[in-house]
XYZ file of C-alpha atoms in Angstrom:
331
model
C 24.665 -14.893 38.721
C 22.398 -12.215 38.916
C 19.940 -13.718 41.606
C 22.787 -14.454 43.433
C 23.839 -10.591 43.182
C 20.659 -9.362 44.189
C 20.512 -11.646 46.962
C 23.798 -10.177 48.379
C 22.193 -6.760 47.857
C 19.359 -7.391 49.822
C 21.415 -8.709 52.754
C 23.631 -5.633 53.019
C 20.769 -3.241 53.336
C 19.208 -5.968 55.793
C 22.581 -5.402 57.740
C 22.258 -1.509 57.298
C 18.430 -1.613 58.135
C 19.899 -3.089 61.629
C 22.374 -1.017 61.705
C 20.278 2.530 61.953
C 18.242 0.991 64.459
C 21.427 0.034 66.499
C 22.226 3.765 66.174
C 18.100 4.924 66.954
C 18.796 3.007 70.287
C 21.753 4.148 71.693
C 22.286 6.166 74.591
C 25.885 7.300 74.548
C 25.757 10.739 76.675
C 27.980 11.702 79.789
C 26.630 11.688 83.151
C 27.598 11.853 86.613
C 26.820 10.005 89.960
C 27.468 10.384 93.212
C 25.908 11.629 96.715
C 26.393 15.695 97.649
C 25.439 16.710 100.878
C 26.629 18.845 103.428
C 30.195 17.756 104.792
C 31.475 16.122 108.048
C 35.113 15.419 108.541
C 36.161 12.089 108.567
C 38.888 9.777 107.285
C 37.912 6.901 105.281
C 39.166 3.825 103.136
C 36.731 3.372 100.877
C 33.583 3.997 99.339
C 31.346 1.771 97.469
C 29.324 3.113 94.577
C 27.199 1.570 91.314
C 27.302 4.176 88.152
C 23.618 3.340 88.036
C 22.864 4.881 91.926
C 22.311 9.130 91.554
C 21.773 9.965 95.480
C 20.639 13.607 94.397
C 17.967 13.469 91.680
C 17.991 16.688 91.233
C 22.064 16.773 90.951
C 22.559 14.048 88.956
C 19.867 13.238 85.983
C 19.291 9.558 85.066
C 20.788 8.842 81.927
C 18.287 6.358 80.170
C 21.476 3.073 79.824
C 20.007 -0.040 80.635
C 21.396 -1.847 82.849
C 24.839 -3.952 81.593
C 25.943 -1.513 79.469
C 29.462 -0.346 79.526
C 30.250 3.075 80.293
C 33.467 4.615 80.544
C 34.614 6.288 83.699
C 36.865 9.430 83.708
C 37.130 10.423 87.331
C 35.788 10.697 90.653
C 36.457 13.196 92.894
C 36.311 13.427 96.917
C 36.695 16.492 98.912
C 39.298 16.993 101.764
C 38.537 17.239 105.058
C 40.158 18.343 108.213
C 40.072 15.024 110.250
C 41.750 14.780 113.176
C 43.545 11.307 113.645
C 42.458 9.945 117.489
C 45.932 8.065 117.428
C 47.748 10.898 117.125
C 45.462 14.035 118.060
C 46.706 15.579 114.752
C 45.072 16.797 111.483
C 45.148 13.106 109.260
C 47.515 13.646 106.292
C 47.906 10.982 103.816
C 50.717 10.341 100.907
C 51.057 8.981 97.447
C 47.126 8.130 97.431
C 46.159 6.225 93.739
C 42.199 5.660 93.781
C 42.087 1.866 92.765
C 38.115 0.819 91.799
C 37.481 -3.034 92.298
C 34.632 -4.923 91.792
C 34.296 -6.663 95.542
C 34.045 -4.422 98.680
C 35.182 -7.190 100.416
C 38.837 -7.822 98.961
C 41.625 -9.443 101.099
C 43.738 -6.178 101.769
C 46.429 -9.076 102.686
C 46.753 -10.535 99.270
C 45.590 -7.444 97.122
C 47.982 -6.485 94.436
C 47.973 -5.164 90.718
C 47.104 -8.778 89.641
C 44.734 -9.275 91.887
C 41.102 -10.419 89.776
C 39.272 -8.124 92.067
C 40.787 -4.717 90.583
C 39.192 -3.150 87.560
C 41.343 -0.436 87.310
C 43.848 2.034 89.262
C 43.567 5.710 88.720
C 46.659 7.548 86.722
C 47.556 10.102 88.743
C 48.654 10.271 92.460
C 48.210 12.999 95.498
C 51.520 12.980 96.661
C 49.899 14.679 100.292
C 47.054 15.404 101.118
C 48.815 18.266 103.319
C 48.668 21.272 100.894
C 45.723 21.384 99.988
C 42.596 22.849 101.534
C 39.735 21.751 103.279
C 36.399 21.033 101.006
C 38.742 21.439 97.859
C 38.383 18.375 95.276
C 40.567 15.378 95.557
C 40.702 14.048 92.069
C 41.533 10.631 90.776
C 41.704 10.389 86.912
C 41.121 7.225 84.544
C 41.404 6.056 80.831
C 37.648 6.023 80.583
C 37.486 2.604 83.000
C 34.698 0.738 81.436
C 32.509 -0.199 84.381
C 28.891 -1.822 83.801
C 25.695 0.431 84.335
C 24.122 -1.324 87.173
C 27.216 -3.004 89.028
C 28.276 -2.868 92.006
C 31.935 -1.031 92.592
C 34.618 0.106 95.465
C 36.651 2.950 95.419
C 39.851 2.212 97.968
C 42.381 4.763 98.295
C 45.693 2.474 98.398
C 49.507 3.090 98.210
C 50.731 1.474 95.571
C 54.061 -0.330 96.488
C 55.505 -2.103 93.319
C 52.494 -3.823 92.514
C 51.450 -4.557 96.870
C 48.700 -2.367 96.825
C 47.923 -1.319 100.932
C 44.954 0.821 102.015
C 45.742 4.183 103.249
C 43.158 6.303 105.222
C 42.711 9.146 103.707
C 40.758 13.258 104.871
C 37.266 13.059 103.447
C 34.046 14.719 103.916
C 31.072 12.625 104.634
C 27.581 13.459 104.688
C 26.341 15.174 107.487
C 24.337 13.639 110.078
C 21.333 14.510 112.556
C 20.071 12.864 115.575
C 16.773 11.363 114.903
C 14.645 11.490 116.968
C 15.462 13.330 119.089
C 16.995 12.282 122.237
C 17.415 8.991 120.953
C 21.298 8.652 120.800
C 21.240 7.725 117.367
C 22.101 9.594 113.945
C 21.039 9.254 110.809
C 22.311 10.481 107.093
C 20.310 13.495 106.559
C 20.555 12.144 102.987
C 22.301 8.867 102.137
C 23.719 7.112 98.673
C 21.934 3.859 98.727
C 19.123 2.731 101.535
C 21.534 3.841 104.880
C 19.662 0.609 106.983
C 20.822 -2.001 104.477
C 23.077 -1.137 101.491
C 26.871 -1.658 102.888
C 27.870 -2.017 99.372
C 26.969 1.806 98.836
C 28.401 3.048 101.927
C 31.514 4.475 102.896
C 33.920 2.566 105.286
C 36.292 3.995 107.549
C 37.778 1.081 109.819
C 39.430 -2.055 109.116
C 39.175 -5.451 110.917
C 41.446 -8.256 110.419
C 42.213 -8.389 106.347
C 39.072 -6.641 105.468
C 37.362 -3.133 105.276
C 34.483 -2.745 107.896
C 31.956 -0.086 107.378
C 29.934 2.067 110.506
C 27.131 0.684 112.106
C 23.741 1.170 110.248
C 22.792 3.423 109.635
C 25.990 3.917 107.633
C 28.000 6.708 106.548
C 28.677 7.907 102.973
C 30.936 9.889 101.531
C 30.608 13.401 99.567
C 31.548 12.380 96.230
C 31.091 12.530 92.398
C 31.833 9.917 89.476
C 32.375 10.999 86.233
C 31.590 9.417 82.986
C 32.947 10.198 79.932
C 34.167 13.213 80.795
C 37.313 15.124 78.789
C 39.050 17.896 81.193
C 40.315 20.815 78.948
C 44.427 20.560 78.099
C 45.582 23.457 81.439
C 42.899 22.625 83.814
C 45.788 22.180 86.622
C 43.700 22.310 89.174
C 40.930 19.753 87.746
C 37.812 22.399 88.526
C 36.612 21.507 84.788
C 37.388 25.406 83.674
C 40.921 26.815 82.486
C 41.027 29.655 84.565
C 43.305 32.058 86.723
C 43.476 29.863 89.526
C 44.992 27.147 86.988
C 47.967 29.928 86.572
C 48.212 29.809 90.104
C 48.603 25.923 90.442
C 51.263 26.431 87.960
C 53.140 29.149 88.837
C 53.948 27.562 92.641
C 55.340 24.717 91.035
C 57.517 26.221 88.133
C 60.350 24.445 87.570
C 59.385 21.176 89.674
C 59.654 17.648 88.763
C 55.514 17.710 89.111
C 53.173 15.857 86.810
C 50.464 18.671 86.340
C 46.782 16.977 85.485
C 45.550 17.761 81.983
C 49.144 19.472 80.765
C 47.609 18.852 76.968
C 50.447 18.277 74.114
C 53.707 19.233 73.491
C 55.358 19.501 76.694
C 57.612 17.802 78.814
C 55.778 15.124 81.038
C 56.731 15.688 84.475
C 58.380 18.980 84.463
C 56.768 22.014 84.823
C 58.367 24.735 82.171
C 57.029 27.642 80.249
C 55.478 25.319 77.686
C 52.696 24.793 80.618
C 52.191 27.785 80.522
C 51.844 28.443 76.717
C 49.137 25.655 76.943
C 47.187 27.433 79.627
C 47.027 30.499 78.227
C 46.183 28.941 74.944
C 43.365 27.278 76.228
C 41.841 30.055 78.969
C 38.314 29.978 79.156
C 37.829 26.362 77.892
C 35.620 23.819 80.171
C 35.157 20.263 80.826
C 33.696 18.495 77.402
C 32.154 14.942 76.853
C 34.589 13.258 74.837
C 33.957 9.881 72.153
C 30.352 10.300 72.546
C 28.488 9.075 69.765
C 26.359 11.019 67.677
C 22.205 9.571 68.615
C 20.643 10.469 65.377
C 17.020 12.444 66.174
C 14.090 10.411 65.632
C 13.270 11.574 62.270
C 16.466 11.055 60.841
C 16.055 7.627 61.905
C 12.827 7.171 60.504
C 14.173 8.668 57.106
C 16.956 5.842 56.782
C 14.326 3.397 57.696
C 11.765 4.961 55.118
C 14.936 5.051 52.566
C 15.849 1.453 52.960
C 12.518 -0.149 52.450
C 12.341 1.805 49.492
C 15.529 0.283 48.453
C 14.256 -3.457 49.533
C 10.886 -2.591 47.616
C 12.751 -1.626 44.288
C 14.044 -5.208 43.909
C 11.288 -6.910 42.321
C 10.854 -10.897 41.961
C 11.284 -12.442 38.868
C 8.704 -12.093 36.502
C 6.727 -14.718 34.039
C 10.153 -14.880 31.805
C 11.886 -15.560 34.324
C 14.167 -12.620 34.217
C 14.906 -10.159 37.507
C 13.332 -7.285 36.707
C 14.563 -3.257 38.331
C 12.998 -0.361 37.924
């Protein structure tokens, strides 16, 4: 009975031993990804992105994940642009936009749905229009913490969402801006891209459509200005998703007082879809507070690590064999 205890002993701490250096190696920390830089109007579908791919190393810093890990996305965020649409020689405005990310770049738009495999995940909120709001400010798309896999290859596709029939809609981007090179030459080039510009249609932005499919622009191709966020918890009365509660958060909410509006972030203990005074109570409440990494494990320092190690094994050491009577023997 008593071997048999100490056996079970030793396997727990084994267990716990495995445990601490499960913790050691984790890398749970929020980071972003993307491509910044410049901004030429355009109006796009899509853009294709991989959490692992930072276009601007000295934007976005590597987090250390290996590659198949899951990490959680929280939003990603375009910036408007005033595009003129050829067909109709005015500014492109685009309604009830949902970001939906999906897994293949190369969906059928004719059969994609809510149920189709290729969707990972459609963002919870929705632009009503595009219209109001101003050229190079953010246009936000929010999500439960999406797991996606470090290393994979996504889409973003702004879509309507029409009971379930989910149809791309163009929508007022910025894109990165682009130089003639060389010279002369007739032909432009990123002046920074996301992703190698000659090859990587995966990373790349696409603004036309042929048959049932997204097509992209010739290579070198174009890319969007945009930013992914990972694990990232906006502060309860950040209306106008800027990642600070600030005055211009009273102002999003004062122009809409009263309106059947779902306000981003409202925070608790209000009524979802109206806009009322208890909006306001929350903003004010919360004024000054910023953007905040949110279920992000505790990495325990080196040394701590070392000291659970160094406290186990002394622990595994203290239960000695039997001796020459045959009876387990503890300090």
């Amino acid at each position: 009975m008593m071997t048999r205890l100490i056996t079970e002993r030793l396997r727990a701490l084994f267990a716990f031993a495995l445990a601490i250096l499960g913790a050691c190696s984790a890398d749970a920390v929020p980071f972003q990804t993307g491509h910044i830089d410049g901004g030429s109007w355009s109006g796009l579908f899509a853009q294709g992105f991989s959490p692992s791919i930072r276009a601007n190393p000295d934007r976005f810093v590597d987090p250390g994940l290996d590659l198949a890990e899951i990490v959680p996305l929280s939003r990603m965020r375009f910036f408007k642009s005033g595009y003129i649409d050829p067909g109709t020689a005015q500014e492109l405005i685009a309604e009830d936009v949902q970001l939906a990310i999906v897994s293949n770049f190369f969906v059928n738009l004719s059969t994609f749905t809510t149920s189709s495999p290729e969707l990972v995940g459609l963002s919870t909120n929705t632009i009503a229009s595009t219209a109001p709001i101003a050229n190079g400010a953010a246009l936000d798309f929010y999500f439960p913490e999406l797991p996606l896999t470090y290393g994979a290859d996504y889409a973003a596709i702004f879509v309507n969402n029409n009971a379930g029939n989910l149809s791309v809609v163009q929508t007022p981007v910025l894109i990165a801006n682009y130089i003639e090179t060389p010279e002369g030459s007739g032909v432009y080039r990123p002046t920074s891209d996301y992703g190698d510009p000659d090859l990587d249609f995966v990373y790349s932005a696409s603004g036309f459509r042929t048959g049932d499919y997204l097509n992209t622009f010739n290579a070198p191709y174009a890319d969007a200005n945009f930013i992914a966020s990972f694990d990232l918890q906006q502060p309860a009365g950040d209306y106008n998703g800027d990642d600070v509660v600030d005055a211009a958060d009273y102002t999003v909410w004062r122009d809409v007082l009263g309106q059947s509006v779902q306000l981003p972030n409202e925070g608790p203990g209000v009524t979802p879809g109206l806009v009322t005074v208890e909006d306001y109570n929350v903003w004010r409440s919360a004024y000054g507070s910023s953007a905040s990494a949110s279920s992000i494990v505790a990495v325990p320092e080196p040394s701590a690590c070392l000291s659970g190690l160094a406290a186990v094994s002394l622990s595994l050491a203290s239960r000695r064999v039997r001796n020459t009577s045959g009876r387990v023997t503890q300090p």
